[in-house]
CSV table of C-alpha atoms in Angstrom, one decimal:
chain,number,residue,atom,x,y,z
A,11,MET,CA,56.9,-47.6,28.5
A,12,ALA,CA,56.6,-51.7,27.2
A,13,SER,CA,54.9,-51.8,23.8
A,14,SER,CA,51.4,-53.7,23.4
A,15,ARG,CA,51.3,-57.2,21.2
A,16,LEU,CA,49.5,-54.9,18.8
A,17,GLU,CA,52.2,-52.4,18.2
A,18,ILE,CA,54.4,-55.0,17.9
A,19,ASN,CA,52.8,-56.5,15.3
A,20,PHE,CA,52.2,-53.7,13.9
A,21,ILE,CA,56.4,-53.0,14.1
A,22,ARG,CA,57.0,-56.4,12.6
A,23,LEU,CA,54.0,-55.7,9.7
A,24,LEU,CA,55.4,-52.7,8.6
A,25,SER,CA,58.5,-53.4,8.3
A,26,ARG,CA,57.7,-56.5,6.4
A,27,CYS,CA,56.3,-53.9,4.4
A,28,GLU,CA,58.9,-51.8,3.5
A,29,SER,CA,61.2,-54.8,3.2
A,30,ILE,CA,58.7,-56.3,-0.1
A,31,ALA,CA,58.5,-52.4,-1.0
A,32,ALA,CA,62.2,-52.4,-1.1
A,33,GLU,CA,62.3,-55.1,-3.5
A,34,LYS,CA,61.4,-55.1,-7.5
A,35,ARG,CA,58.0,-56.7,-7.5
A,36,GLY,CA,55.9,-57.7,-10.5
A,37,GLU,CA,52.3,-56.7,-11.8
A,38,THR,CA,50.8,-59.6,-10.2
A,39,GLU,CA,52.4,-59.0,-6.9
A,40,TRP,CA,49.5,-58.3,-4.8
A,41,ARG,CA,50.3,-58.9,-1.3
A,42,LEU,CA,51.6,-55.3,-0.3
A,43,GLU,CA,48.3,-53.6,-0.8
A,44,LYS,CA,46.6,-55.9,1.1
A,45,TYR,CA,49.5,-55.6,4.0
A,46,VAL,CA,49.3,-51.9,3.6
A,47,GLY,CA,45.2,-51.8,4.2
A,48,ALA,CA,45.9,-54.0,7.5
A,49,LEU,CA,48.5,-51.7,8.4
A,50,GLU,CA,45.7,-49.0,8.2
A,51,ASP,CA,43.5,-51.1,10.3
A,52,MET,CA,46.0,-52.1,13.3
A,53,LEU,CA,46.7,-47.7,13.6
A,54,VAL,CA,43.3,-47.3,13.9
A,55,ALA,CA,43.3,-49.7,16.4
A,56,LEU,CA,46.2,-48.6,18.2
A,57,ARG,CA,45.1,-45.2,18.4
A,58,LYS,CA,41.7,-46.5,20.7
A,59,THR,CA,43.9,-48.5,22.5
A,60,PRO,CA,45.1,-47.6,26.6
A,61,SER,CA,48.3,-48.4,26.2
A,62,LYS,CA,48.9,-46.2,23.0
A,63,PRO,CA,52.6,-44.9,22.0
A,64,THR,CA,53.3,-41.2,22.4
A,65,PRO,CA,51.6,-38.6,19.7
A,66,GLU,CA,55.4,-38.7,18.3
A,67,VAL,CA,55.2,-42.4,17.5
A,68,LEU,CA,52.0,-42.3,16.7
A,69,THR,CA,52.9,-39.8,13.9
A,70,ASP,CA,55.8,-41.4,12.5
A,71,TYR,CA,53.8,-44.4,12.4
A,72,THR,CA,50.8,-42.7,10.2
A,73,ARG,CA,53.7,-41.2,8.4
A,74,LYS,CA,54.9,-44.2,7.2
A,75,VAL,CA,51.7,-46.1,6.6
A,76,ASP,CA,50.5,-42.7,4.2
A,77,PHE,CA,54.1,-43.3,2.5
A,78,LEU,CA,53.3,-47.1,1.4
A,79,LYS,CA,49.8,-46.2,0.6
A,80,GLY,CA,51.2,-42.9,-1.8
A,81,MET,CA,53.5,-45.2,-3.3
A,82,LEU,CA,51.1,-48.0,-4.1
A,83,ASP,CA,49.1,-45.3,-5.3
A,84,ALA,CA,51.2,-43.7,-7.4
A,85,GLU,CA,52.4,-47.3,-9.3
A,86,LYS,CA,48.7,-47.2,-10.5
A,87,LEU,CA,49.2,-44.3,-12.8
A,88,SER,CA,50.2,-45.0,-16.3
A,89,SER,CA,51.9,-42.2,-17.1
A,90,THR,CA,56.0,-42.3,-16.1
A,91,THR,CA,56.0,-38.3,-15.3
A,92,GLU,CA,52.7,-38.7,-13.1
A,93,LYS,CA,54.8,-41.2,-11.8
A,94,ALA,CA,58.0,-39.4,-11.1
A,95,LEU,CA,56.1,-36.5,-9.4
A,96,ALA,CA,54.1,-38.8,-7.4
A,97,ASN,CA,56.8,-40.3,-5.5
A,98,GLN,CA,58.6,-36.8,-5.4
A,99,LEU,CA,55.9,-35.6,-3.2
A,100,LEU,CA,56.1,-38.7,-1.0
A,101,ALA,CA,56.9,-37.6,2.7
A,102,PRO,CA,58.9,-41.6,4.2
A,103,GLY,CA,59.8,-41.7,7.3
A,104,ARG,CA,61.6,-40.3,9.7
A,105,THR,CA,62.7,-42.6,12.1
A,106,PRO,CA,63.9,-46.3,11.9
A,107,THR,CA,61.1,-49.1,11.9
A,108,ILE,CA,63.2,-51.6,13.5
A,109,ALA,CA,66.4,-51.1,16.0
A,110,ASN,CA,68.9,-52.6,13.5
A,111,GLU,CA,67.9,-50.0,10.9
A,112,ARG,CA,70.9,-47.5,10.4
A,113,THR,CA,68.6,-45.5,8.0
A,114,PRO,CA,65.1,-45.6,8.1
A,115,ALA,CA,64.0,-48.4,5.6
A,116,SER,CA,60.8,-45.9,4.3
A,117,LYS,CA,63.8,-43.1,3.3
A,118,THR,CA,65.6,-45.8,1.7
A,119,VAL,CA,62.9,-47.2,-0.6
A,120,HIS,CA,61.9,-43.4,-1.3
A,121,MET,CA,65.3,-42.9,-2.9
A,122,GLN,CA,64.7,-46.8,-5.1
A,123,THR,CA,61.5,-45.6,-6.2
A,124,LYS,CA,62.9,-42.2,-7.2
A,125,ALA,CA,65.8,-44.1,-8.6
A,126,ARG,CA,63.4,-46.5,-10.6
A,127,CYS,CA,61.2,-43.7,-12.0
A,128,THR,CA,63.9,-41.9,-13.5
A,129,GLU,CA,65.2,-45.0,-15.0
A,130,GLU,CA,61.7,-45.5,-16.8
A,131,MET,CA,61.5,-42.0,-18.0
A,132,ARG,CA,65.0,-42.3,-19.5
A,133,ASN,CA,64.0,-45.4,-20.7
A,134,GLU,CA,61.0,-44.2,-22.3
A,135,LEU,CA,62.9,-40.9,-23.6
A,136,LEU,CA,65.3,-43.2,-25.4
A,137,GLY,CA,63.0,-45.6,-26.6
A,138,THR,CA,64.7,-48.6,-24.8
A,139,ASP,CA,63.6,-51.7,-22.9
A,140,ALA,CA,64.8,-51.9,-19.0
A,141,SER,CA,65.8,-55.4,-19.6
A,142,GLY,CA,68.6,-55.2,-22.0
A,143,THR,CA,70.2,-52.8,-20.1
A,144,GLY,CA,72.4,-55.4,-18.5
A,145,ASN,CA,74.3,-55.9,-21.9
A,146,GLY,CA,76.9,-53.5,-22.5
A,147,ASN,CA,77.8,-54.0,-26.2
A,148,GLN,CA,73.9,-54.2,-26.7
A,149,ASP,CA,73.2,-51.0,-24.6
A,150,LEU,CA,76.2,-49.3,-26.5
A,151,ARG,CA,74.6,-50.2,-30.1
A,152,ASN,CA,71.3,-49.2,-29.2
A,153,ARG,CA,72.9,-45.5,-28.3
A,154,ARG,CA,74.5,-45.2,-31.8
A,155,GLY,CA,71.4,-46.1,-32.9
A,156,VAL,CA,69.8,-43.5,-31.4
A,157,PRO,CA,69.2,-40.6,-33.5
A,158,LEU,CA,70.8,-37.1,-32.2
A,159,ASP,CA,68.0,-35.3,-31.6
A,160,GLU,CA,67.3,-38.1,-29.0
A,161,ARG,CA,70.7,-38.5,-27.6
A,162,GLN,CA,70.9,-34.8,-27.0
A,163,THR,CA,67.4,-34.6,-25.3
A,164,ALA,CA,68.4,-37.2,-23.1
A,165,THR,CA,71.9,-35.6,-22.4
A,166,GLU,CA,69.5,-32.4,-21.6
A,167,LEU,CA,66.9,-34.5,-19.4
A,168,ASP,CA,69.8,-35.6,-17.8
A,169,ALA,CA,71.3,-32.2,-16.8
A,170,VAL,CA,67.7,-30.9,-16.0
A,171,LEU,CA,67.8,-34.0,-13.0
A,172,GLN,CA,71.1,-33.4,-12.2
A,173,HIS,CA,70.1,-29.4,-11.3
A,174,HIS,CA,67.0,-30.2,-9.7
A,175,HIS,CA,69.2,-32.9,-7.6
A,176,LEU,CA,71.5,-30.0,-7.1
A,177,LEU,CA,68.4,-27.7,-6.1
A,178,GLN,CA,67.0,-30.3,-3.3
A,179,GLU,CA,70.5,-30.4,-2.0
A,180,LYS,CA,70.9,-26.7,-1.8
A,181,LEU,CA,67.2,-26.7,-0.4
A,182,ALA,CA,68.0,-28.9,2.7
A,183,GLU,CA,71.1,-27.4,3.4
A,184,ASP,CA,69.2,-23.9,3.4
A,185,MET,CA,66.6,-25.7,5.9
A,186,LEU,CA,69.3,-27.2,7.7
A,187,HIS,CA,71.1,-23.6,8.0
A,188,LEU,CA,67.8,-22.0,9.4
A,189,ALA,CA,66.9,-24.8,11.7
A,190,ARG,CA,70.1,-24.4,13.7
A,191,ASN,CA,69.7,-20.0,13.4
A,192,LEU,CA,66.2,-20.6,14.8
A,193,LYS,CA,67.8,-23.3,17.5
A,194,ASN,CA,70.4,-21.0,17.9
A,195,ASN,CA,68.0,-17.5,18.8
A,196,THR,CA,65.4,-19.4,20.6
A,197,MET,CA,68.3,-20.7,23.1
A,198,ALA,CA,69.2,-17.6,23.1
A,199,ALA,CA,66.2,-16.0,24.2
A,200,GLN,CA,65.5,-19.0,26.5
A,201,ASN,CA,69.2,-17.5,28.5
A,202,ILE,CA,67.5,-14.1,27.9
A,203,ILE,CA,64.1,-14.7,29.7
A,204,LYS,CA,66.3,-17.2,32.0
A,205,GLN,CA,68.0,-14.1,33.3
A,206,ASP,CA,65.2,-11.8,33.2
A,207,ASN,CA,63.1,-14.4,35.8
A,208,GLN,CA,66.1,-14.6,37.8
A,209,THR,CA,66.9,-10.7,38.1
A,210,LEU,CA,63.0,-10.0,38.6
A,211,GLY,CA,62.8,-13.2,41.0
A,212,HIS,CA,65.9,-11.0,43.2
A,213,SER,CA,63.8,-8.0,42.5
A,214,MET,CA,61.2,-9.4,44.6
A,215,ARG,CA,63.1,-10.8,47.3
A,216,GLN,CA,64.7,-7.8,47.9
A,217,ALA,CA,61.4,-5.7,47.7
A,218,ASP,CA,60.0,-8.3,50.3
A,219,VAL,CA,63.1,-7.9,52.6
A,220,ASN,CA,62.9,-3.6,52.3
A,221,PHE,CA,59.0,-4.1,53.0
A,222,ASP,CA,59.9,-6.1,56.2
A,223,LYS,CA,62.8,-3.8,56.6
A,224,LEU,CA,60.5,-0.3,56.7
A,225,LYS,CA,57.8,-2.5,58.7
A,226,THR,CA,60.3,-2.8,61.5
A,227,GLU,CA,61.4,0.9,61.6
A,228,SER,CA,57.9,2.1,60.8
A,229,GLU,CA,57.1,0.3,64.6
A,230,ARG,CA,60.0,1.5,66.3
A,231,LEU,CA,59.4,5.5,65.0
A,232,GLU,CA,56.0,4.7,66.3
A,233,GLN,CA,57.2,2.9,69.6
A,234,HIS,CA,59.2,6.1,69.7
A,235,THR,CA,56.7,8.8,69.2
A,236,LYS,CA,54.7,7.4,72.0
A,237,LYS,CA,57.3,7.2,74.5
A,238,ALA,CA,58.1,11.5,73.5
A,239,VAL,CA,54.4,12.0,73.9
A,240,ASN,CA,54.8,10.6,77.2
A,241,TRP,CA,57.5,11.8,78.0
A,242,PHE,CA,56.5,15.5,77.0
A,243,LEU,CA,53.3,14.8,79.2
A,244,TRP,CA,55.0,14.1,82.2
A,245,ILE,CA,57.0,17.1,81.8
A,246,MET,CA,54.0,19.5,81.4
A,247,LEU,CA,52.2,17.7,84.4
A,248,PHE,CA,55.7,18.6,86.7
A,249,LEU,CA,55.8,22.2,85.0
A,250,VAL,CA,52.3,22.5,86.2
A,251,SER,CA,52.1,20.8,89.7
A,252,PHE,CA,55.6,22.8,90.9
A,253,THR,CA,54.1,26.6,89.7
A,254,PHE,CA,51.0,26.1,91.5
A,255,ILE,CA,52.9,25.2,94.4
A,256,SER,CA,55.0,27.4,94.3
A,257,MET,CA,52.9,29.9,93.9
A,258,ILE,CA,50.7,28.5,97.3
A,259,LEU,CA,54.1,29.2,99.2
A,260,PHE,CA,54.4,32.5,98.0
A,261,ILE,CA,51.2,33.4,98.7
A,262,ARG,CA,51.8,31.8,102.3
A,263,ILE,CA,55.2,33.4,102.7
A,264,PHE,CA,54.6,36.6,101.9
A,265,PRO,CA,50.4,37.6,103.0
A,266,ARG,CA,48.5,40.4,101.1
A,267,LEU,CA,49.1,44.5,102.1
A,268,ARG,CA,46.1,46.2,104.0
């Protein structure tokens, strides 16, 4: 089904919002929040149009708009930890917004946002500024000037983040494994049900054939029974007639003695 003009404009604006979200924005950036508000209005209108997309497509559109809205709300939080936790709970879109995207843009934005939050947490913990990260010698001197406790804490933070990352990967692999098992079990159950339906259909057809044969044989037996009864009646009638005629002849031939 061809997309309506409203849906085309919605996709264009959504793609533009994802591009802006992928960029490093300043505090004076106001376009993304306005655009996301416009996306919400267009999404409401898109649900009411007669030529609206399928429910799956609308669900993905809603997911992407909610992701952008949640990302903006997370950026307004004051604590870096709260920002990281809020971004961790966001759910990006599952399908590309435009055709030339190999990976959904919302997933890329989500990964970039989590990386920025992790970097901010590390800088806040180490007491460094993000603007000084480009100078290698200065960064080395800063690291040397950091107390041992803070460096150990930074190392522990990196280890914790890596541990959580490994846990997330393992959880994703487990979920994928469970999804595959569920798919295989579902397909096996479908095949069993299909075979049972075929067997049941064959049994019903065989029962219909047997019923037709039984009906035919019953009719033949009924006709045969009627014919046998008719022959028995004729034989009895013949015997009675023969006996009667024989008695008459016997009386005529042998008169009564006086």
